[in-house]
């Protein structure tokens, strides 16, 4: 139930389409997209092919392990785990999708508004969202359930409202940086209306971040939804839900530990798929830390050399500095420096450094 | 510094006020009548109305709010609609359990996460990639599921730790820690992964700073560069993520308490929510908010103490 | 780049692929990191071009100075504090006590650069590499920093290598100069010789583009500019790398050019240097369009 700190995926560089395509070329992105797609298709088409009815009981085969008839085993009432897991996917995915849609439905316009209307508007909106973020979300969700009952979709929408604060925070930074760019000013000077500027310039720049965040939030939504169902505030039985199934399995942890595996693994894999997709879109592997300096041995061509000028304190001879596996940046620099002098390399900036 | 503290304090008070208003409105604008619960099942509309009248439910909203606030500020959350117990006494008895779990889980996340994240950033290479991959798996695991697996591994297969039951700290500190260890570990798996990511990114960022180069150019030993200068630089994002984590883990502990049969706020909330005991629900919201806000206020002060820009302002 | 190579502090993904760097008779290229680290500080130190980010923002100036002083000079805390104050005085900070207590964000750019110099001096190095030490600073502050460096060279026997694209700075305080273009030394010699009678067109152009006018000389009507940009490392030609932008370029400039002796102990890398008696970068040539004018 830990809520990820939403980090802005590096918004720079490349359109969303290109990012998505690039993401789908990475193994993590492929896994994420495939798994989610598979789950969506499976849950939509499930009435057509599920091997067992969701509430079909087979008490004789209760708590059985995986077998030919029950691929993932059966629960305490002999119901088929595989069928129940697939059947429960729909509700889980829709619930989480509602959270995501509400969060962005509120967060995006707020960010656009605050970025457009200057400091004061931004300050007001930011304070409100900060407060929203500082509230104990789970307790509030439970309070909502206490008032309106376990109506999952509404509860997930409320979660969306609370998470919209986090969405706003990340997107505001992106929107502000886009607005600072000149072409947005130019567009405004050219008479483009506020809505048009937002739709044509600001929004497209935010799309990559939105895609990353949406995938991440989707995973968070799934976890929270399952957590609520786990403590009994999910869909009413006999409608299956992942959280409730894990709860039921936990009761049988002593006599049938296997029962814990299928549902938990599917839930974890689904969340993981969303996270992996988010990572893949945001640009994949995080950059490694710089090594704290190392001096690469020079090419073994030159033998043990002796300084040419014995009076020099520092003598640079035929120095070549190169990008590893790339072009040389400095070639054949030689110069002796004598003691107690002030000397200079006067380099054109572009060549002296990168 | 004084200005900063004052701002954070004002923000904390604002947050608690917002939570109060929110929980009050939530209950009063949307729900039918608490009288129905007090009067019990099968009560006639007249009985329900009488119960509502007695509870003051039929008065104007503003009056009720003012009344409620004046009670709450005096620490009076009213009595439970379901069993007539004093809500404050009940919640205050339960608060230490939940708060301890959340605090232990946050501490554990912090220690494990920082060690792993910093090591990954410093060592780099294969270890770094393993940590990155491992943390993205760990954040995806539902804490309550991890909890059950832990129970299986540590209480059933082996009897290292008790699966259920709570021993108050005052009674036996060692047993207290043992009774909270499993829920805290279950929650800390995801928490540590997030802290590790933040610490790793922070360290990488810190090691790229120009001042690290300056220090290197005067021969500062690598351990000092890493564990004094870079770590200090990376501490700010880590501490602020801990604040977010405490809120998340507080919520998470409400869910895993159920699994470990711990008499915490989670259990109380679950019971109150199940029977629409609205004053109790309101009480939980206010108390949880106060705890979360105080913790974050303390972390804000820690950030201030760590950052000279804030400290000297 | 070259300056960083000396200290073995090249950025990630860049390394020395050939040649040698002799420091007091010892080749630094290929030395293990632990050996190099012993040199950094007590032998060679460096100051960077961005003083505002070169100090650790989390620690006070006192803390940042005292630690290396204790490490490099093996003295106690109290003695280190005294030395720190002394160093600050040496780099021209009057209010040393206050600065010691300050944090980097409370310092101005010039003040920060002085502290950086003091920091570089904690190990009493023999050589200070100053990488564009004044680029980020105001003009008046630049002059102060340069005079600090000049005083250090004069009073303490420190050698300073300055990396700069500002020939005014070079003329101001340097004894020797090596002019680099596109990763190559194109001309070197004593600063006076090179700047008075440049032998390479690039140096000439740089001088023509220098807005600093020595006192008593007429302000030029316009400044020279060099058309185009420095080619990227991948695009460096086999011949003279400046040829494509040189108004004196000829056919033979496409062949590789060797360094030839010039300015006494110095050198120049131009095949036409002897043909071009007067390399005037500004007045129009007959056969060429006048080069662009910048103000």
Coordinates of C-alpha atoms in Angstrom, one line a residue, chain A residues 1-5 127 130-131 133-140 142-149 223 226-228 230-233 243 246-247 250 253-254 257 260-261 264-265 267-268 271-272 275-276 279 286-293, chain B residues 11 15 18-19 22 26 30-31 121-123 132 136-137 139-145 148 152 156 190-191 194 197 200 204-205 207-208 216 225-226 241 245 247-249 251-252 254-255 258-259 269-270 273 276 278 281 284-285 288-289 292:
Chain A
X1 CA 0.0 0.0 0.0
X2 CA 3.0 2.2 -0.1
X3 CA 2.3 5.1 -2.4
X4 CA 5.2 5.6 -4.7
X5 CA 6.7 9.1 -4.7
X127 CA -1.5 24.9 -0.7
X130 CA -0.4 20.0 -0.2
X131 CA -3.0 19.6 2.5
X133 CA -1.3 15.0 0.3
X134 CA -0.7 15.4 4.0
X135 CA -4.0 13.6 4.9
X136 CA -3.9 9.9 5.8
X137 CA -5.5 8.7 2.6
X138 CA -6.4 5.1 3.7
X139 CA -8.3 6.4 6.8
X140 CA -10.2 8.8 4.6
X142 CA -12.4 4.0 5.1
X143 CA -14.4 6.9 6.4
X144 CA -16.0 7.2 2.9
X145 CA -16.8 3.6 3.0
X146 CA -18.2 4.1 6.5
X147 CA -20.6 6.7 5.1
X148 CA -21.6 5.3 1.7
X149 CA -20.8 1.6 2.1
X223 CA -2.8 -2.3 -4.5
X226 CA -7.0 -5.1 -3.1
X227 CA -6.1 -3.9 0.4
X228 CA -9.6 -2.6 1.0
X230 CA -8.6 -7.7 2.0
X231 CA -10.1 -6.1 5.1
X232 CA -13.6 -6.8 3.8
X233 CA -14.5 -3.7 1.9
X243 CA -8.1 -8.9 -2.1
X246 CA -6.1 -13.4 -0.5
X247 CA -7.9 -12.9 2.7
X250 CA -4.7 -16.5 4.5
X253 CA -2.3 -20.8 5.4
X254 CA -1.7 -23.7 7.7
X257 CA -0.4 -22.6 1.8
X260 CA -1.8 -17.9 -1.3
X261 CA 0.2 -18.1 -4.4
X264 CA -1.1 -12.9 -4.8
X265 CA 1.2 -13.6 -7.8
X267 CA -1.9 -9.2 -8.3
X268 CA 1.8 -8.6 -7.8
X271 CA 1.2 -4.1 -10.4
X272 CA 4.6 -5.0 -11.6
X275 CA 5.4 -0.2 -12.9
X276 CA 7.6 -1.7 -15.6
X279 CA 9.7 2.8 -16.2
X286 CA 18.3 5.0 -14.4
X287 CA 21.7 6.5 -15.0
X288 CA 24.5 5.0 -13.0
X289 CA 26.6 6.9 -10.5
X290 CA 29.8 8.4 -11.9
X291 CA 32.9 6.5 -10.9
X292 CA 35.0 8.7 -8.6
X293 CA 37.6 9.1 -11.2
Chain B
X11 CA 0.4 24.2 7.5
X15 CA -4.2 20.2 7.5
X18 CA -9.1 20.5 6.8
X19 CA -9.4 16.9 7.9
X22 CA -13.8 17.0 5.6
X26 CA -18.5 13.7 4.8
X30 CA -24.0 12.3 2.6
X31 CA -25.4 9.9 5.2
X121 CA 24.8 4.0 -6.1
X122 CA 28.3 3.7 -4.8
X123 CA 29.1 0.2 -6.1
X132 CA 17.0 -1.5 -9.2
X136 CA 10.7 -2.6 -8.7
X137 CA 9.6 -6.0 -7.7
X139 CA 7.2 -2.0 -4.6
X140 CA 4.7 -4.2 -6.5
X141 CA 4.1 -6.7 -3.7
X142 CA 0.9 -6.1 -1.7
X143 CA 2.0 -5.7 1.9
X144 CA -0.9 -7.8 3.3
X145 CA 0.2 -10.7 0.9
X148 CA 0.7 -13.8 5.1
X152 CA 3.9 -18.8 6.9
X156 CA 4.3 -21.6 11.0
X190 CA 7.7 -1.9 -0.2
X191 CA 8.7 1.1 1.9
X194 CA 11.0 3.2 -2.4
X197 CA 15.3 4.2 -5.1
X200 CA 20.1 5.7 -4.9
X204 CA 23.9 9.5 -8.0
X205 CA 22.8 13.1 -8.3
X207 CA 28.1 12.4 -6.8
X208 CA 27.6 14.4 -10.0
X216 CA 38.3 15.4 -5.2
X225 CA 33.3 12.1 -0.5
X226 CA 30.6 9.5 -0.5
X241 CA 10.2 10.7 1.0
X245 CA 6.1 6.9 3.5
X247 CA 1.5 8.5 5.7
X248 CA 1.4 5.5 3.4
X249 CA 2.6 3.0 6.0
X251 CA -2.6 3.5 6.0
X252 CA -0.9 0.2 5.3
X254 CA -4.5 -0.3 9.2
X255 CA -4.8 -3.0 6.6
X258 CA -6.4 -7.2 10.5
X259 CA -4.1 -10.0 9.5
X269 CA -11.9 1.6 11.9
X270 CA -12.9 -1.7 10.4
X273 CA -16.9 1.4 9.2
X276 CA -21.6 2.9 10.2
X278 CA -19.9 7.6 12.3
X281 CA -15.0 7.1 12.1
X284 CA -10.3 8.0 13.6
X285 CA -9.9 10.5 10.8
X288 CA -4.9 9.7 12.3
X289 CA -4.4 13.1 10.7
X292 CA 0.5 11.9 10.5

